[in-house]
XYZ file of N, CA, C and O in Angstrom:
432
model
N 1.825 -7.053 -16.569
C 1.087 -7.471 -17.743
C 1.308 -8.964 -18.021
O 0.402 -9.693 -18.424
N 2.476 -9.352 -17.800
C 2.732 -11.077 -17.960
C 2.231 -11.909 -16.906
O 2.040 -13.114 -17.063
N 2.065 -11.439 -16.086
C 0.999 -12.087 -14.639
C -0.115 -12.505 -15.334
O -0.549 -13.647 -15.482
N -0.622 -11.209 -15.837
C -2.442 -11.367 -15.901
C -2.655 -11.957 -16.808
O -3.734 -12.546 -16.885
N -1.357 -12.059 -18.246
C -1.756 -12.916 -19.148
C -1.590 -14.734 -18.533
O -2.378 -15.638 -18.812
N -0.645 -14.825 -17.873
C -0.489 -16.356 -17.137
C -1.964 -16.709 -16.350
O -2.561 -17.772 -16.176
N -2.286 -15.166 -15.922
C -3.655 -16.138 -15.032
C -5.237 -15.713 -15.691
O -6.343 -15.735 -15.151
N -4.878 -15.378 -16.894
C -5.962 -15.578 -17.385
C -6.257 -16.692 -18.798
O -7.263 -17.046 -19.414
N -4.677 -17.009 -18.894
C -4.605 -18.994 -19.578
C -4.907 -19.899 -18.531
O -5.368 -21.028 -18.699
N -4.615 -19.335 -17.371
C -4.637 -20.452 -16.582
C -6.579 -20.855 -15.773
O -7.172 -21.887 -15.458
N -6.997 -18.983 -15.746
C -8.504 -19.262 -15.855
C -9.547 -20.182 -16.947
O -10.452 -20.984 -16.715
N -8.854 -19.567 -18.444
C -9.485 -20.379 -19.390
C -9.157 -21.814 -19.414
O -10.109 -22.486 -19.811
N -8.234 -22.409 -19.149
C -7.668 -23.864 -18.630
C -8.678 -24.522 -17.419
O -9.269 -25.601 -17.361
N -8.639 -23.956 -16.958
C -9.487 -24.059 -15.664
C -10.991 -24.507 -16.223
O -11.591 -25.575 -16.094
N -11.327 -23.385 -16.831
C -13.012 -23.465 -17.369
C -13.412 -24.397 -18.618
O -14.504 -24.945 -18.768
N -12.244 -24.470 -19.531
C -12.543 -25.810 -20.474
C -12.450 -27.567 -19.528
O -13.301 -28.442 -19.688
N -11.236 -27.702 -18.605
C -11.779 -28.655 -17.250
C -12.888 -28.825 -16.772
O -13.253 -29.981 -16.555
N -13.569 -27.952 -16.531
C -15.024 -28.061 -16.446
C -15.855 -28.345 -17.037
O -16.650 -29.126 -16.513
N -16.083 -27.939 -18.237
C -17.208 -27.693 -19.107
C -17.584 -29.386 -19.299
O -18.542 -29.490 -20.065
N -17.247 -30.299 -18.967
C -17.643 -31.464 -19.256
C -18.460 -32.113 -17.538
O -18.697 -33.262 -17.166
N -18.686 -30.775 -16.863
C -19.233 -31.128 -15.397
C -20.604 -30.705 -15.302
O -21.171 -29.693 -15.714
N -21.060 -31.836 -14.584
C -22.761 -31.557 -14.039
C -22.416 -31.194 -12.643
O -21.429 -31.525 -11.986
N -23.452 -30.429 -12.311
C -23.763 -30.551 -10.496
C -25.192 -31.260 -10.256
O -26.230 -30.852 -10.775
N -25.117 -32.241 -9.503
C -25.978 -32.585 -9.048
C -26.660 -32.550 -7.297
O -26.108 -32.993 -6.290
N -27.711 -32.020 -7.381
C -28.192 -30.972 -5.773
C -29.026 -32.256 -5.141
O -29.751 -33.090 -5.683
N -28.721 -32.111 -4.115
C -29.993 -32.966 -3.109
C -29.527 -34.369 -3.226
O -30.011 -35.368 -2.693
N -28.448 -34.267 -4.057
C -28.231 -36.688 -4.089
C -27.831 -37.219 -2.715
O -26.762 -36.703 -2.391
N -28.198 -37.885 -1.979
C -28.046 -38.376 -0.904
C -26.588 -38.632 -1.038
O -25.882 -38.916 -2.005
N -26.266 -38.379 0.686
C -24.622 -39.058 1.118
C -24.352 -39.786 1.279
O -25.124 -40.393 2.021
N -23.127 -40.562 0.879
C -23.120 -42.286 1.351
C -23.316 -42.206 2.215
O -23.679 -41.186 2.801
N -23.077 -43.739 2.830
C -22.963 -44.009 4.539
C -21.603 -43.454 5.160
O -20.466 -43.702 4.757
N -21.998 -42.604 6.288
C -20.870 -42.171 7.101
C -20.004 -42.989 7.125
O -18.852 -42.582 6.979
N -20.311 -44.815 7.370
C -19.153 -45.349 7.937
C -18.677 -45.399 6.498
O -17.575 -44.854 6.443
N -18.878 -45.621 5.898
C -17.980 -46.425 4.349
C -17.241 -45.818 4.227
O -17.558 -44.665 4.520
N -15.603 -46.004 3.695
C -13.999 -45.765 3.379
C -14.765 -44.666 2.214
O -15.915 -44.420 1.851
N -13.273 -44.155 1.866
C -13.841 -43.429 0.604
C -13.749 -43.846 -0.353
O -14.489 -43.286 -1.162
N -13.050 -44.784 -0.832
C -13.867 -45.330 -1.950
C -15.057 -46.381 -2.306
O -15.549 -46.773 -3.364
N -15.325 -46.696 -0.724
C -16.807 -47.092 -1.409
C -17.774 -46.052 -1.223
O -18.903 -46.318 -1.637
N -17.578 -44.812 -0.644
C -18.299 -43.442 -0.915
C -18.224 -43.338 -2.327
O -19.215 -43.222 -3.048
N -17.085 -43.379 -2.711
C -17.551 -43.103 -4.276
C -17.960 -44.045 -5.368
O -18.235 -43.848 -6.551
N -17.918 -45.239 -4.551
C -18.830 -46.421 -5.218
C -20.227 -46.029 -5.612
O -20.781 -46.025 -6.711
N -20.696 -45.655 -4.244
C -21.936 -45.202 -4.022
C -22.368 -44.261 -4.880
O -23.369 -44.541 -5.539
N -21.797 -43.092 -5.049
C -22.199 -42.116 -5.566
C -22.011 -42.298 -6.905
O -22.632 -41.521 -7.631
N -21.041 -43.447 -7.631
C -21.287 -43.839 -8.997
C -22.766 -44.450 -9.329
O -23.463 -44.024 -10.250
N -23.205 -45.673 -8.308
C -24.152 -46.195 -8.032
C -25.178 -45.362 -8.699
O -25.795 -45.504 -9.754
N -25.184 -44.286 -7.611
C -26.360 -43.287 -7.336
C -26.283 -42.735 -9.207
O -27.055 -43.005 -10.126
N -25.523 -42.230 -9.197
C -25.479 -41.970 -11.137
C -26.092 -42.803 -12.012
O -26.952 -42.464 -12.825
N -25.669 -43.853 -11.855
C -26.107 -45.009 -12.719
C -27.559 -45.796 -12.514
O -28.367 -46.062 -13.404
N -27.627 -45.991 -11.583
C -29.129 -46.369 -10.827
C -30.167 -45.233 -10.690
O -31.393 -45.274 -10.796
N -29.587 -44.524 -10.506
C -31.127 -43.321 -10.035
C -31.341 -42.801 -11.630
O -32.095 -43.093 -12.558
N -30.068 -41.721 -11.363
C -29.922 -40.986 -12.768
C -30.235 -41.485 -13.784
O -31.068 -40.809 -14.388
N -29.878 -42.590 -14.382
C -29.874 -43.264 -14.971
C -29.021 -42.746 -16.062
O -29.461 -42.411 -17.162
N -27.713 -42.694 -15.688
C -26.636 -42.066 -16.781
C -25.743 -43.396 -16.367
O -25.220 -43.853 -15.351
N -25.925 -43.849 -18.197
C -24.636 -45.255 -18.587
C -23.402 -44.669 -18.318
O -22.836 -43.594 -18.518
N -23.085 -46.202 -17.575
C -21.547 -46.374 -17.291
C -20.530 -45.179 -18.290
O -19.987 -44.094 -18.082
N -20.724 -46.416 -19.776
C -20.027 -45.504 -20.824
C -20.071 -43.726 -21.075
O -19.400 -43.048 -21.853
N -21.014 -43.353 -20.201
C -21.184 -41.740 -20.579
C -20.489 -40.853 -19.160
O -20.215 -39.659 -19.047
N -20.358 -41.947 -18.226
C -19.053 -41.322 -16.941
C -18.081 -41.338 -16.784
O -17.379 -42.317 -17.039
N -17.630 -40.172 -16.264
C -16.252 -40.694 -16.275
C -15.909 -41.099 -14.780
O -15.667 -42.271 -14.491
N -15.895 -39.836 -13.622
C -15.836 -39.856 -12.763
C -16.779 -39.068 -12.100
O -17.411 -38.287 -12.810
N -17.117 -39.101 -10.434
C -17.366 -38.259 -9.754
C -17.214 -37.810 -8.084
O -17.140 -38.680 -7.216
N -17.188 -36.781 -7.857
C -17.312 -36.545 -6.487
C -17.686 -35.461 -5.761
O -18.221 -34.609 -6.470
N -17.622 -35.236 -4.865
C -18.393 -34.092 -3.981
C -18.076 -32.959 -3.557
O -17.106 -33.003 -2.800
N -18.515 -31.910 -3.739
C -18.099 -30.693 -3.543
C -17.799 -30.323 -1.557
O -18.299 -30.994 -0.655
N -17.280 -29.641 -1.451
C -17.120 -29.103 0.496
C -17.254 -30.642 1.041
O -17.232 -31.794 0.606
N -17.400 -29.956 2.218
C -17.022 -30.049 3.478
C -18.757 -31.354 4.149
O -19.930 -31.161 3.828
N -18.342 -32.260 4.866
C -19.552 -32.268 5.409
C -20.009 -32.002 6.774
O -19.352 -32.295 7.773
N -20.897 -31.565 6.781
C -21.289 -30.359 8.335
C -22.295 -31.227 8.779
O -23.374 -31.286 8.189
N -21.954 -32.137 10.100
C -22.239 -32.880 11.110
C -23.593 -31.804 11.638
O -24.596 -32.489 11.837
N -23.766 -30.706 11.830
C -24.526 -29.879 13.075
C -25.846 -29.696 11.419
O -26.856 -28.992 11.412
N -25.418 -30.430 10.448
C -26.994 -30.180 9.312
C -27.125 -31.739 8.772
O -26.364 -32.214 7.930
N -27.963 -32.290 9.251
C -28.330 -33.933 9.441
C -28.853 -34.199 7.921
O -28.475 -35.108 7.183
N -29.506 -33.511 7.723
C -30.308 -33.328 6.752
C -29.206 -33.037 5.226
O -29.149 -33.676 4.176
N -28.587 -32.048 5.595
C -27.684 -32.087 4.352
C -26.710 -32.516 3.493
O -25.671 -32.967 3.974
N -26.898 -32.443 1.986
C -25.695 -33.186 1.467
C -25.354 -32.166 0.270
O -25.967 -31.433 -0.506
N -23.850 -32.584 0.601
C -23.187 -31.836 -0.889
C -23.233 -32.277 -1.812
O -23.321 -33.452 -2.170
N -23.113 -30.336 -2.891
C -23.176 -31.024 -4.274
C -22.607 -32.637 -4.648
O -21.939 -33.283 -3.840
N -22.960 -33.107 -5.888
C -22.158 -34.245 -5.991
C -22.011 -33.835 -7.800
O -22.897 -33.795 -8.654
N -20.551 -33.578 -7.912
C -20.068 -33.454 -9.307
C -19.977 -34.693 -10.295
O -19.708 -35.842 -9.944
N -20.197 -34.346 -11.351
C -20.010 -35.671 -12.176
C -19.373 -34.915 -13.459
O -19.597 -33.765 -13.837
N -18.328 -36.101 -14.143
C -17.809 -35.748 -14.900
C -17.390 -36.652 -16.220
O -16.437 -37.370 -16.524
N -18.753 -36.179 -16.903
C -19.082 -36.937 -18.434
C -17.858 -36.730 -19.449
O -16.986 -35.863 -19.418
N -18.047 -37.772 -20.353
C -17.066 -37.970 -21.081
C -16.754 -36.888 -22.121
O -15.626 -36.670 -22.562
N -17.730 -36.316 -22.424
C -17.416 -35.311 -23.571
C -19.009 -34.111 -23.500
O -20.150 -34.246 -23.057
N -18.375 -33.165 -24.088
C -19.471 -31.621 -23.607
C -21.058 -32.287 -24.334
O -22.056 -32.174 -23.621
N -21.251 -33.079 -25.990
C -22.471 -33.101 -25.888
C -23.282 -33.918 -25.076
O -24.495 -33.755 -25.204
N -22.913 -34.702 -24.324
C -23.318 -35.166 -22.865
C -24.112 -34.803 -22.050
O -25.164 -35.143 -21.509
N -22.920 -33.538 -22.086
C -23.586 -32.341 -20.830
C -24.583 -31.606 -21.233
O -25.277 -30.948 -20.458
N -24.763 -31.654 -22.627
C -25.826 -30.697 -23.237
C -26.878 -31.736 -23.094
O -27.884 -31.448 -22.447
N -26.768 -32.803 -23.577
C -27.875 -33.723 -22.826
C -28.591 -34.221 -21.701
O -29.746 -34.642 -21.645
N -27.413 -34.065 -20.494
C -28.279 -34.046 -19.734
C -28.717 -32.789 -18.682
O -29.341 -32.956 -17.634
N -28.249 -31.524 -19.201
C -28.447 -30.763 -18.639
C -29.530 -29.574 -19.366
O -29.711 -28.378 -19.136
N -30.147 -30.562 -20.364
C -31.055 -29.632 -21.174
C -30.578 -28.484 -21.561
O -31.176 -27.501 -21.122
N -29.255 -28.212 -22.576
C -29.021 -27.094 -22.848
C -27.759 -26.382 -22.027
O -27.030 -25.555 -22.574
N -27.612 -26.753 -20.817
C -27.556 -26.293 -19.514
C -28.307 -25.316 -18.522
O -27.911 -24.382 -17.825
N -29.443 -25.846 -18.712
C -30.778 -25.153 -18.155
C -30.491 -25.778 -16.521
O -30.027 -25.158 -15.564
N -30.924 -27.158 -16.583
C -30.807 -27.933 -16.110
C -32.673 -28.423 -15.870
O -33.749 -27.886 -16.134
N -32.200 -29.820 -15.186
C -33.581 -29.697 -14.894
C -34.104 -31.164 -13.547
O -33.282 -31.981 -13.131
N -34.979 -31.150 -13.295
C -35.273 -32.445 -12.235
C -35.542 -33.625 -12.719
O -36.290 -33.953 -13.640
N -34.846 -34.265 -11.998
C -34.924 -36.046 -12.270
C -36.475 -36.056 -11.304
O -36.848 -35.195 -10.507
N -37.299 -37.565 -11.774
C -38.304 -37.949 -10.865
C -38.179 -37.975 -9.541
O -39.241 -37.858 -8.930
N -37.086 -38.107 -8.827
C -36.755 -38.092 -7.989
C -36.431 -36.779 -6.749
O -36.193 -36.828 -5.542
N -36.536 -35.870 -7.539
C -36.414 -34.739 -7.115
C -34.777 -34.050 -6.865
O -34.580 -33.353 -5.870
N -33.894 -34.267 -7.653
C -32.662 -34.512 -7.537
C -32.596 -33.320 -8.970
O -33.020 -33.417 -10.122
N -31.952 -32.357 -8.331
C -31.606 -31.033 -9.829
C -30.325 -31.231 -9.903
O -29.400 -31.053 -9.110
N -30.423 -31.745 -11.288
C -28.869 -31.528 -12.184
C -28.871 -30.053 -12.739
O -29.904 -29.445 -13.015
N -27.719 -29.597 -12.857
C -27.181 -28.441 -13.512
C -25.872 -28.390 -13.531
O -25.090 -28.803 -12.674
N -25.563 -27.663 -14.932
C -24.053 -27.517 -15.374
C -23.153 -26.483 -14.952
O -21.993 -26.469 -15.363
């Protein structure tokens, strides 16, 4: 019984960490060659430039898995992580989510 109560503080811990996260589907991958932190230059970039989500409303972000060489075409999620939850309600419509012009689906 003291297990399940430890790992179910430690689930709800877990899920308030989150709740201030977008997923964003389809955002292009940096360049293979670039170090990793100008990968995550990039992918701030890509936030700020495409998205068009201010500096002041990010905090950080980065990418979910693995990247799989044998799918040319594919890129992983790319997480972002706003400063505070009504943020996320903003830009995730609710947490519906929804498409940038670009064709790029955010969801929470």
């Amino acid at each position: 019984k003291q297990w399940y109560q430890r790992r179910v503080r430690a689930d709800k811990v877990e899920r308030e960490k989150r709740r201030t996260n977008v997923v964003v589907l389809k955002a292009p991958e940096p360049k293979k060659d670039s170090t990793t932190d100008q990968k995550k230059s990039e992918d701030m970039e890509f936030c700020r430039n495409v998205l068009k989500i201010p500096s002041k409303d990010l905090d950080t972000c980065w990418r979910a898995g693995k990247i799989d060489n044998t799918k040319p075409d594919y890129s992983r999620p790319l997480i972002i992580k706003l400063k505070n939850e009504g943020l996320v309600q903003e830009w995730t419509k609710d947490g519906k989510g929804y498409r940038t012009d670009r064709g790029h689906r955010i969801n929470k």
